[in-house]
Structure formats: structure tokens, C-alpha cells
Coordinates of C-alpha atoms (C1' of nucleotides) in Angstrom, one line a residue:
Chain A
M1 CA 64.1 129.6 124.8
L2 CA 61.2 128.8 126.3
D3 CA 58.8 130.6 128.7
I4 CA 59.8 129.0 131.7
K5 CA 56.3 129.7 132.9
Y6 CA 55.1 128.0 130.2
L7 CA 57.1 124.9 131.2
R8 CA 56.0 124.6 134.9
E9 CA 52.3 124.7 133.6
N10 CA 52.2 122.7 130.8
F11 CA 55.6 120.4 131.0
A12 CA 53.7 117.1 129.8
T13 CA 52.3 118.7 126.8
A14 CA 55.3 120.6 126.4
E15 CA 57.1 117.5 126.6
K16 CA 54.9 115.7 123.9
A17 CA 55.5 118.9 121.7
L18 CA 59.3 118.3 121.5
S19 CA 59.1 114.4 121.0
T20 CA 58.1 115.5 118.0
R21 CA 60.9 116.4 116.8
A22 CA 64.3 114.9 115.4
G23 CA 66.2 113.8 118.2
K24 CA 66.0 113.6 121.7
V25 CA 64.3 116.0 124.3
D26 CA 65.6 116.0 127.4
L27 CA 64.0 117.9 130.2
S28 CA 64.2 115.7 133.3
G29 CA 65.9 117.2 135.8
F30 CA 63.6 120.3 135.0
Q31 CA 61.3 120.1 137.5
T32 CA 63.7 119.7 140.4
L33 CA 65.7 122.3 138.8
D34 CA 63.0 125.0 139.4
Q35 CA 61.9 123.8 142.6
Q36 CA 64.9 124.0 144.5
R37 CA 65.7 127.4 142.6
R38 CA 62.8 128.8 143.6
E39 CA 63.3 127.7 147.4
L40 CA 66.4 128.8 146.9
L41 CA 65.5 131.9 145.9
N42 CA 62.6 132.4 148.2
E43 CA 65.1 132.0 151.4
V44 CA 67.6 133.9 150.4
E45 CA 65.2 136.8 149.6
L46 CA 64.1 137.1 153.2
L47 CA 67.5 137.1 154.5
K48 CA 68.6 139.6 152.4
A49 CA 65.2 141.3 153.7
E50 CA 66.5 141.4 157.0
K51 CA 69.9 142.7 156.3
N52 CA 68.8 145.5 154.4
K53 CA 66.4 146.4 157.2
V54 CA 68.9 146.4 160.2
S55 CA 71.7 147.8 158.2
A56 CA 69.2 150.3 157.8
L57 CA 68.6 150.9 161.0
I58 CA 72.4 150.7 162.4
G59 CA 72.8 153.3 159.8
R60 CA 70.6 155.5 161.3
T61 CA 72.2 155.1 165.0
K62 CA 74.5 157.7 165.6
D63 CA 76.4 155.6 168.5
K64 CA 77.7 153.1 166.9
S65 CA 77.6 151.5 170.4
Q66 CA 74.6 150.4 170.9
V67 CA 74.3 148.1 167.8
L68 CA 77.2 146.0 168.2
G69 CA 75.1 143.2 169.0
E70 CA 73.5 144.0 165.6
I71 CA 76.0 144.6 163.5
S72 CA 78.0 140.7 164.7
R73 CA 74.4 138.5 163.6
M74 CA 74.5 140.9 160.4
K75 CA 78.2 139.0 159.4
D76 CA 76.6 135.9 160.2
V77 CA 73.6 136.9 158.2
S78 CA 75.9 138.6 155.4
A79 CA 77.9 135.0 155.3
Q80 CA 74.5 133.4 154.8
V81 CA 72.9 135.0 152.4
K82 CA 76.7 134.9 150.4
L83 CA 76.6 131.1 151.0
L84 CA 73.1 130.4 150.0
D85 CA 73.7 132.8 146.5
D86 CA 76.4 130.9 145.5
K87 CA 74.5 127.9 146.3
L88 CA 71.5 129.7 144.3
R89 CA 74.0 130.7 141.2
E90 CA 75.0 127.1 140.0
V91 CA 71.0 125.8 140.4
A92 CA 69.8 128.4 137.7
D93 CA 73.0 128.5 135.5
Q94 CA 72.3 124.4 135.5
L95 CA 68.5 125.3 134.6
N96 CA 69.6 127.2 132.1
E97 CA 71.8 125.2 130.2
L98 CA 69.2 122.9 130.3
L99 CA 66.5 125.3 128.9
M100 CA 69.1 127.1 126.4
G101 CA 69.3 123.5 125.2
V102 CA 66.1 122.9 124.3
P103 CA 64.5 123.2 121.3
N104 CA 61.2 125.5 120.1
I105 CA 57.6 124.4 119.8
P106 CA 56.7 122.9 116.7
H107 CA 53.8 125.5 115.4
E108 CA 50.6 124.1 115.6
Q109 CA 50.6 124.3 111.4
C110 CA 53.8 122.4 111.4
P111 CA 52.9 118.8 109.8
V112 CA 54.0 116.2 112.5
G113 CA 56.2 113.9 110.8
A114 CA 59.3 112.0 111.7
S115 CA 62.3 112.9 109.1
E116 CA 62.8 115.6 105.8
D117 CA 60.4 112.4 103.7
D118 CA 57.3 113.7 105.5
N119 CA 57.3 117.2 104.7
I120 CA 54.3 118.1 102.0
E121 CA 55.3 119.9 98.9
I122 CA 52.4 122.3 99.1
R123 CA 52.9 124.4 95.9
I124 CA 55.1 124.2 92.3
W125 CA 56.1 127.2 90.2
G126 CA 57.2 127.4 86.8
E127 CA 57.9 125.0 83.9
K128 CA 61.2 123.0 84.2
P129 CA 63.2 123.1 81.1
A130 CA 63.1 121.6 77.8
L131 CA 67.1 120.9 77.7
D132 CA 66.6 118.8 74.3
F133 CA 70.4 117.6 75.1
T134 CA 71.9 116.1 78.7
P135 CA 72.3 119.1 80.7
K136 CA 75.3 118.9 82.2
A137 CA 75.6 119.5 85.9
H138 CA 77.4 123.2 87.3
W139 CA 80.4 122.1 88.1
D140 CA 80.8 121.1 84.2
I141 CA 79.4 124.2 82.7
G142 CA 81.3 126.4 85.1
E143 CA 84.8 125.1 84.3
D144 CA 83.9 124.6 80.6
L145 CA 83.2 128.7 80.3
G146 CA 86.7 129.5 82.5
I147 CA 84.0 131.3 85.6
L148 CA 84.4 128.4 88.0
D149 CA 87.5 127.1 89.2
F150 CA 87.2 124.3 92.2
T151 CA 90.9 123.4 91.9
R152 CA 92.3 126.6 91.9
A153 CA 90.1 127.0 95.0
S154 CA 91.5 124.2 97.0
K155 CA 94.8 125.2 96.9
L156 CA 94.0 128.6 98.2
S157 CA 91.8 127.1 101.0
G158 CA 90.8 123.6 100.5
A159 CA 88.1 121.4 99.6
R160 CA 84.2 123.3 99.4
F161 CA 86.1 126.7 98.2
C162 CA 85.5 128.7 94.9
V163 CA 87.1 131.0 92.9
Y164 CA 85.0 132.9 90.5
F165 CA 86.3 134.5 87.1
G166 CA 84.8 137.2 85.2
A167 CA 81.5 136.6 84.5
G168 CA 80.9 134.8 86.9
A169 CA 82.2 136.7 89.1
R170 CA 80.0 139.2 87.6
L171 CA 76.6 136.9 88.1
E172 CA 77.4 136.8 91.9
R173 CA 77.4 140.4 92.6
A174 CA 74.9 141.2 89.9
L175 CA 72.4 138.9 92.2
I176 CA 73.2 139.9 95.1
N177 CA 72.6 143.9 93.7
F178 CA 69.4 142.5 92.1
M179 CA 68.1 140.7 95.1
L180 CA 69.0 143.5 97.6
D181 CA 67.4 145.7 94.9
L182 CA 63.9 144.3 94.9
H183 CA 63.8 143.9 98.6
T184 CA 64.3 147.1 99.6
V185 CA 62.5 148.8 96.6
E186 CA 59.6 146.6 96.3
H187 CA 59.1 144.8 99.4
G188 CA 60.2 147.9 101.7
Y189 CA 63.1 146.0 103.5
T190 CA 65.9 148.1 105.0
E191 CA 69.0 147.4 103.7
T192 CA 71.8 146.5 106.6
L193 CA 75.1 145.8 105.8
P194 CA 76.6 144.0 109.9
P195 CA 79.2 142.4 111.0
F196 CA 81.2 139.0 109.9
L197 CA 82.0 138.3 112.5
V198 CA 79.8 138.5 116.2
N199 CA 80.4 137.6 119.9
R200 CA 78.8 134.5 121.6
A201 CA 76.1 136.4 123.3
S202 CA 74.9 137.4 119.4
M203 CA 75.3 133.5 118.6
T204 CA 73.7 132.2 122.2
G205 CA 70.4 135.1 120.9
T206 CA 69.7 133.3 117.6
G207 CA 70.6 129.6 119.2
Q208 CA 73.5 128.8 117.8
L209 CA 74.4 127.9 120.6
P210 CA 75.5 126.6 122.9
K211 CA 74.1 123.8 121.2
F212 CA 75.8 124.2 117.8
E213 CA 79.5 125.8 118.2
D214 CA 81.2 122.2 116.0
D215 CA 79.9 123.7 113.1
L216 CA 80.7 127.6 113.1
F217 CA 84.6 129.0 113.0
H218 CA 85.7 130.4 115.6
T219 CA 88.8 133.5 115.4
E220 CA 91.9 132.5 117.6
G221 CA 92.1 135.3 120.7
M222 CA 89.3 136.9 120.4
D223 CA 86.2 134.7 120.8
L224 CA 84.8 135.6 118.0
F225 CA 82.6 133.5 115.6
L226 CA 81.9 133.6 111.9
I227 CA 78.8 134.6 111.3
P228 CA 76.8 131.1 109.4
T229 CA 73.6 132.9 108.1
A230 CA 73.1 137.4 108.5
E231 CA 70.2 136.0 110.8
V232 CA 72.9 136.6 113.6
P233 CA 74.2 139.7 113.2
V234 CA 70.6 141.0 112.2
T235 CA 68.1 139.7 114.6
N236 CA 70.5 140.7 117.4
I237 CA 71.3 144.3 116.5
H238 CA 68.0 144.7 118.8
R239 CA 69.0 142.5 121.5
D240 CA 68.2 144.0 124.7
E241 CA 65.9 146.3 123.6
I242 CA 62.4 147.4 123.4
L243 CA 60.8 149.0 120.4
A244 CA 58.0 150.7 120.1
E245 CA 54.7 149.3 118.7
K246 CA 54.6 151.6 115.9
D247 CA 58.1 151.0 114.5
L248 CA 57.0 146.5 114.0
P249 CA 57.4 145.5 111.5
L250 CA 60.6 146.0 111.6
C251 CA 62.3 144.9 108.1
Y252 CA 65.9 144.3 107.9
T253 CA 67.2 142.8 104.5
A254 CA 71.1 142.2 104.0
Y255 CA 74.0 140.7 102.5
T256 CA 76.8 139.0 103.9
P257 CA 79.3 135.7 103.1
C258 CA 78.1 132.7 105.8
F259 CA 80.5 130.5 106.7
R260 CA 80.1 127.4 108.1
K261 CA 81.9 124.4 109.0
E262 CA 79.8 121.5 107.2
A263 CA 80.8 119.2 110.3
G264 CA 78.3 116.4 109.7
S265 CA 78.1 116.5 105.9
H266 CA 81.7 115.2 105.0
G267 CA 81.1 113.2 101.7
K268 CA 78.0 115.2 101.6
D269 CA 77.7 117.7 98.3
T270 CA 81.4 117.8 97.6
R271 CA 81.0 118.7 94.5
G272 CA 80.2 121.9 92.6
L273 CA 78.6 125.1 95.0
I274 CA 76.3 123.4 96.5
R275 CA 78.0 123.2 100.2
Q276 CA 80.5 125.3 100.4
H277 CA 82.7 126.5 103.4
Q278 CA 81.9 130.4 102.0
F279 CA 78.9 131.2 100.3
N280 CA 76.8 135.0 99.9
K281 CA 73.5 135.1 101.1
V282 CA 70.9 137.7 101.3
E283 CA 68.8 137.6 104.2
M284 CA 65.6 139.0 105.2
V285 CA 64.4 139.0 108.7
K286 CA 61.5 140.6 110.7
F287 CA 60.6 141.6 114.1
T288 CA 56.9 141.8 114.4
R289 CA 54.4 141.5 116.7
P290 CA 52.7 138.1 117.7
E291 CA 49.7 138.3 116.3
D292 CA 51.8 139.2 113.0
S293 CA 54.2 136.7 112.9
D294 CA 51.6 134.3 111.1
A295 CA 51.4 136.4 108.3
E296 CA 54.6 138.4 108.0
L297 CA 56.2 133.7 107.2
E298 CA 54.0 134.1 104.4
S299 CA 54.8 137.3 103.0
L300 CA 58.7 136.8 104.0
L301 CA 58.1 133.6 101.6
Q302 CA 56.5 134.9 98.8
N303 CA 59.3 137.9 98.6
A304 CA 62.0 135.0 98.8
E305 CA 59.6 133.2 96.2
K306 CA 59.8 136.8 93.5
V307 CA 62.8 136.4 93.5
L308 CA 62.7 133.2 91.5
Q309 CA 59.9 133.8 89.6
L310 CA 61.5 137.3 88.3
L311 CA 64.7 135.3 87.2
G312 CA 62.9 132.4 86.2
L313 CA 63.9 129.8 88.1
P314 CA 61.0 126.6 89.0
Y315 CA 60.4 125.7 92.3
R316 CA 58.4 124.2 95.2
V317 CA 57.4 125.1 98.0
V318 CA 58.0 122.6 101.2
D319 CA 56.5 122.9 104.3
L320 CA 58.4 121.0 106.7
C321 CA 58.1 118.8 109.4
T322 CA 58.1 118.7 112.8
G323 CA 61.5 115.7 112.6
D324 CA 62.7 118.3 110.1
I325 CA 62.7 122.3 111.7
G326 CA 65.8 123.2 113.1
F327 CA 66.6 124.2 116.5
S328 CA 65.0 127.5 117.3
A329 CA 61.8 127.6 114.9
A330 CA 58.8 126.8 115.0
R331 CA 58.0 126.5 111.7
T332 CA 59.7 126.7 108.4
F333 CA 58.9 126.8 104.4
D334 CA 61.8 125.8 102.4
I335 CA 62.1 126.8 99.0
E336 CA 63.7 124.6 96.4
V337 CA 65.3 125.0 93.0
W338 CA 64.7 122.8 90.0
L339 CA 68.1 121.7 88.4
P340 CA 68.2 120.1 85.5
G341 CA 72.4 119.2 85.8
Q342 CA 71.3 117.2 89.3
G343 CA 67.9 116.3 88.2
C344 CA 66.3 117.6 91.4
Y345 CA 65.1 119.9 93.4
R346 CA 67.7 121.7 95.4
E347 CA 66.9 124.1 98.8
I348 CA 67.7 127.7 97.5
S349 CA 66.1 129.0 100.6
S350 CA 64.4 128.5 104.2
C351 CA 61.6 131.0 106.0
S352 CA 61.3 130.5 109.6
T353 CA 59.1 131.8 112.2
F354 CA 60.6 132.0 115.3
R355 CA 57.5 133.2 117.0
D356 CA 59.4 135.0 120.5
F357 CA 62.1 131.6 121.1
Q358 CA 64.8 133.8 119.8
A359 CA 63.0 137.0 121.3
R360 CA 63.7 135.8 124.9
R361 CA 66.6 134.0 124.2
A362 CA 68.1 137.5 123.2
S363 CA 65.2 139.9 125.4
I364 CA 63.8 141.7 122.3
R365 CA 60.8 143.7 122.9
F366 CA 58.1 145.9 122.2
R367 CA 55.4 147.9 123.9
R368 CA 51.9 148.3 122.8
E369 CA 50.3 151.7 122.2
G370 CA 49.5 153.1 125.9
A371 CA 50.7 150.0 127.7
K372 CA 52.9 149.4 130.4
K373 CA 54.5 146.3 130.1
P374 CA 57.2 146.0 127.5
E375 CA 56.0 141.9 125.8
L376 CA 58.1 140.0 123.7
L377 CA 57.9 140.5 119.7
H378 CA 58.2 137.4 117.4
T379 CA 61.5 136.9 115.1
L380 CA 61.3 135.8 111.2
N381 CA 63.8 135.0 108.7
G382 CA 64.2 133.9 105.5
S383 CA 67.2 133.6 102.9
G384 CA 66.3 135.5 99.8
L385 CA 68.2 133.9 98.4
A386 CA 71.0 131.9 99.0
V387 CA 73.8 133.7 96.3
G388 CA 75.9 130.9 95.3
R389 CA 72.8 128.4 94.9
T390 CA 71.0 130.7 92.4
L391 CA 73.5 131.0 90.0
L392 CA 74.2 127.5 89.8
A393 CA 70.7 126.9 89.4
I394 CA 70.9 129.6 86.6
L395 CA 74.2 127.5 84.7
E396 CA 72.2 124.9 84.9
N397 CA 68.6 125.4 84.5
Y398 CA 69.6 128.1 81.4
Q399 CA 72.7 126.4 79.5
Q400 CA 72.7 126.1 75.7
E401 CA 73.6 122.4 73.9
D402 CA 76.8 124.4 72.5
G403 CA 77.7 125.3 76.4
S404 CA 76.9 128.5 76.6
V405 CA 74.4 130.4 79.9
L406 CA 71.8 133.0 78.7
I407 CA 71.2 135.9 81.3
P408 CA 68.0 136.1 82.7
E409 CA 66.1 138.9 81.5
V410 CA 66.2 140.7 84.9
L411 CA 69.9 140.5 85.1
K412 CA 71.4 141.9 82.0
P413 CA 71.1 145.8 83.4
Y414 CA 73.0 144.4 86.3
M415 CA 75.4 142.6 83.9
G416 CA 76.2 145.3 81.0
G417 CA 73.8 144.4 79.3
L418 CA 75.8 141.2 78.6
E419 CA 73.1 138.7 77.2
K420 CA 75.4 135.0 77.4
I421 CA 78.0 133.7 78.9
E422 CA 80.1 131.7 76.6
R423 CA 83.8 130.5 75.9
Chain B
rG1 C1' 100.3 148.3 120.2
rG2 C1' 102.2 152.7 124.4
rA3 C1' 99.7 156.9 127.3
rG4 C1' 95.7 159.0 129.7
rG5 C1' 90.0 159.9 131.1
rA6 C1' 84.8 158.3 131.1
rG7 C1' 80.7 154.5 131.5
rU8 C1' 74.2 157.0 136.4
rG9 C1' 67.2 155.9 133.9
rG10 C1' 64.0 157.4 127.0
rC11 C1' 68.1 161.8 126.6
rC12 C1' 71.4 164.7 129.7
rG13 C1' 73.1 165.2 134.7
rA14 C1' 74.1 165.7 140.2
rG15 C1' 75.6 162.3 143.5
rU16 C1' 82.9 159.9 146.6
rG17 C1' 80.3 154.4 152.4
rG18 C1' 74.3 154.9 156.0
rC19 C1' 66.5 157.8 154.8
rU20 C1' 69.2 157.7 147.4
rU21 C1' 63.6 154.9 148.4
rA22 C1' 69.2 157.6 142.2
rA23 C1' 68.8 165.2 143.1
rG24 C1' 67.9 168.4 138.4
rG25 C1' 67.0 169.1 133.4
rC26 C1' 64.9 167.5 129.0
rG27 C1' 61.9 164.1 126.3
rG28 C1' 57.3 161.5 126.7
rC29 C1' 52.2 160.5 129.5
rG30 C1' 47.6 163.1 132.3
rG31 C1' 45.3 167.6 134.3
rU32 C1' 44.1 173.3 135.0
rC33 C1' 43.8 177.4 132.0
rU34 C1' 42.4 178.4 126.6
rU35 C1' 37.9 178.9 121.4
rG36 C1' 41.7 175.6 119.7
rA37 C1' 46.8 175.7 120.4
rA38 C1' 51.3 177.8 122.7
rA39 C1' 52.9 179.5 127.6
rA40 C1' 53.0 179.0 132.4
rC41 C1' 51.7 175.3 136.6
rC42 C1' 51.0 170.9 139.2
rG43 C1' 51.2 165.2 138.9
rU44 C1' 52.9 161.5 136.4
rU45 C1' 57.2 158.3 134.2
rG46 C1' 62.5 152.5 133.9
rA47 C1' 62.8 146.8 134.1
rA48 C1' 63.2 141.9 135.8
rC49 C1' 61.1 137.8 139.8
rG50 C1' 57.0 136.9 143.0
rA51 C1' 50.2 135.3 144.8
rA52 C1' 52.3 139.2 148.3
rA53 C1' 55.6 140.9 151.4
rG54 C1' 60.0 142.1 149.3
rU55 C1' 64.0 141.2 146.3
rU56 C1' 67.6 142.1 142.6
rC57 C1' 69.8 146.4 138.5
rC58 C1' 74.0 152.5 137.9
rG59 C1' 79.0 149.2 131.8
rU60 C1' 80.0 143.6 132.8
rG61 C1' 82.3 139.9 136.7
rG62 C1' 85.0 139.0 141.9
rG63 C1' 86.3 141.4 146.2
rU64 C1' 86.3 144.8 151.0
rU65 C1' 81.8 146.7 154.8
rC66 C1' 76.9 145.2 159.3
rA67 C1' 75.7 148.7 154.9
rA68 C1' 78.8 150.1 148.1
rA69 C1' 76.0 153.9 141.8
rU70 C1' 80.0 155.3 145.8
rC71 C1' 86.0 152.3 147.9
rC72 C1' 89.7 147.7 146.0
rU73 C1' 89.9 144.1 141.4
rA74 C1' 89.6 142.2 136.7
rC75 C1' 88.0 142.4 132.0
rC76 C1' 84.3 145.1 128.7
rU77 C1' 83.3 149.3 125.7
rC78 C1' 83.4 155.0 124.6
rC79 C1' 86.6 158.9 123.9
rU80 C1' 91.7 161.7 123.4
rC81 C1' 96.9 161.8 122.4
rC82 C1' 101.4 159.0 120.5
rG83 C1' 102.5 154.6 117.3
rC84 C1' 101.1 151.4 113.2
rC85 C1' 97.8 151.1 109.6
rA86 C1' 93.1 149.6 105.4

RNA sequence: GGAGGAGUGGCCGAGUGGCUUAAGGCGGCGGUCUUGAAAACCGUUGAACGAAAGUUCCGUGGGUUCAAAUCCUACCUCCUCCGCCA
């Protein structure tokens, strides 16, 4: 959510900044609603002050017969207060609904652009493997090795699911453990294991609701949602809290499965592990002081890149333009891994700063040393990494001509010393 | 699923209709004293909105009343017991 005061005082600037995003942002009605709300608030507060004062007087008067006139007058005032309160709530709800649907203002350094075509490639890492044979796509590699089974998964659940077998299943598990160990031991994150089902307030806090309910799996009878990313439960850990400055930055990592309806992507990436309804991800989440968030985004990105470097997977980093960043993000770097089987780079991590956008929605604050007033902190998160996509990247990058797949050095201890996966 | 009980400030805890402007304690902060510290004593110590006056917040939402932490109601959470169960 944007700061209502900022919006009030910098309406044109905000509107202009938001117009660089993809999709129309409708701010019409804000100024009217905001003014209505403030007028009603002022009016109703004056009445309440009157009511409180006279009621106290009535309370102090032993002989109520002396204040019968006041009592009946307060009856009217009370009715009036109720009426205005209802009206106020209606206006405030409308205003809130409008604000909840407004995306974050892009970071000043976020490149301006209309679509993903305007994203900026900022660095490339690693050598693409020189394969002297025609590389296979991971779904063929996986099925030929008997470690991935999309056919049986569709029997179990439908399209966009996968059953892993043997070394495939173990490789997924190995990746999760490797990533968690790296982030906790080397990068100083605290491991968390949050719920995979969350309530509406949590989904609203990080920005999935109210706008993107169609993308979420919802449970029947309980009003709970399956998490689309660990960002949701982990960020909401500190919802409605005031943290101490000395505890910042607070860095968490979490492994969770993620569940997405992929409502708008029919026909896209229908084969393989790229776009599944359920996938595993190791996520990193940070809570920082406002002045630290830019630097923390850099280190978050580096932490994610480190995973690919250690796995020896070539990648590039892309600075997303204003037309491509997500609803809650102010700035996002995507890491795209090279996939020889597809001959292209594909997103494997997304590292974003939300500044105070999520913190305001979720009311996550901190108090500076010696300060009286708490202030909003900044939240950031990034994949570290999407596990399924990492697995498929390994299959495609480490494939051999005979159909086997070598295990990256750092994973061998996690694979019981296994050197390669073969039929 | 059934039967009870409970939700009050950072924490503990009093308060069952009207100076509650939420007692008291702990913790925190400041001070006195001290070579320094401890102890003792004194003071101070929640959040949101507002330029201010002021308003709101005692799990959450409704309701009763001139007046609600307090009464009614629905819901949520936690605890105890029973049943079921990984």
C-alpha cells in the first residue's frame, strides 16, 4: 500500500510514476474519497467529543432528574454519531479498497520500459556447456532416465504435475538441503519452516490479495489459501509487530512447496517442469531499515547467484523494467539460468525490494534506538532458488551424450557420493 | 466432533455500567546516592489519525445504553477433559 499522505501531497508525481507500469492504474476517485473521509472524520469526532463530555457530566450528577434534558439530547447525538460512523466506514472502505489495488511506485533506479523486452541484462556468468551432440530437453532426459514421470502425474492430479523417482527425487531433496545449508551457514539466514496454508490477512499483507485471488488455490470451508511462495508466510511472521533496530536486518530462509493456478498461462510451457501447479522453492526474506534496503537487495541477489555459481550453472542477471516488475515490487532483479535443451535463458530466481509497501499493508515496523515513534521497515525477498527449475537446469546442462547426467560437485555429498544418474 | 474455561499495555495482573485519564507489580529508560556497581528511593515508560482541540484502540465484528474493558450476540484464538487421529 502506498502512503496516503504521500499520495495526497504528490498526486501528479505518483500518478506519473505509476503510469510507467504495465496495465492501467486507476487513481480517479482517490482525491474525492480522501477529502470526504477527512471531512466526515472531523465531523464525527467533534460530535463524539461532545457526547463524551456530557456523558461524563451525567455520570457525575447524582440526581438524574436534573439532567433529563441532556440525556434525551445525547440520545439524538448518539444516533447522529452512529449515522456518521456508518457513512465514514463506507467511505473509508471504498478508499481502502482503492488503495489496496494500487501497485507500488517503481524505484528511481528501476529502468523505465513498457514490457519485458525493455529489461536490461546487467551481467552474464559462466560458460555455456559445449555439447558436441544435440542437447535434449529435460523432460526427455528425465523420462529416459526414469526419474521424471509426467504421464503418471497427470493420472494422479492432472496437467502441470510431476512424479519424481529414485535419483530424481533425491536430487530435488539434495538441492533443497544444499540451498538451505548455504544460506544458513554461509550467508547467515535463519531457517524457518512456515505453514503452507495461510489466511486472507496474510495474503493481503504481501499483496496477493485482493487483486490476484484467481491465481491462488483456496481451500473449501476454511478460507485458507495454499501459499504461492514462502514470501507470504515468512514476511507475515512479523505482521503487526514492532521490531527493535538492533535486530535488523532480519534474514530468514525457508523451504516450502509453492502452489499456483497459473490461470493466465494456458498453453504456455505445457511440457516439463518449467511451469507446474506445485513446485519447491527455497526463499530468502529480509526485514531491513529503509536506508539499508538497496544494499540488502544487492547482497540478496548475490546470495541467490552464489547457488548457481556453486552448481556451475551459467546464468545472466536481468534488471526488470517498470513495465515488468510485479505489483508489490519497487525493483526486481531476475536471474535466468541457461537451458541448453531449450536454447534460451529461463527465470530461476526473482529478487525484489518492496520498500515499505508490504510493511505498510502488514503493519511491520521497527523502533530506532532511542526513538519514540516506530517507523515502517523495508521488506525484500528472493528465490534462492526455485528448486524444480534448478533440477531441470542441471539435467540439461550436465547431460551427456549417452543420456546420463553428471552430478555437480557440491551436490555429491548430498547424493550419497553418486557421480552420475544413468539408466 | 462433544463439554467446560480463558483472552486487559513489552510481560504478569486488578478491574463486572459513570473522575478508568486502565490500579499494582516486573521489565525498560532517566535521576538521587556510590570510587564504580548492586540495593534503596524518585520520576518516566503503548499505538493510530489530526496543525491543534480532540478522537479511536482492553481478542475481532455487531448490538444494548446518555455512558461499555465491564451487559448481550456472533466469530477467532488459546487452555483443560472426552472422542477420533498422523
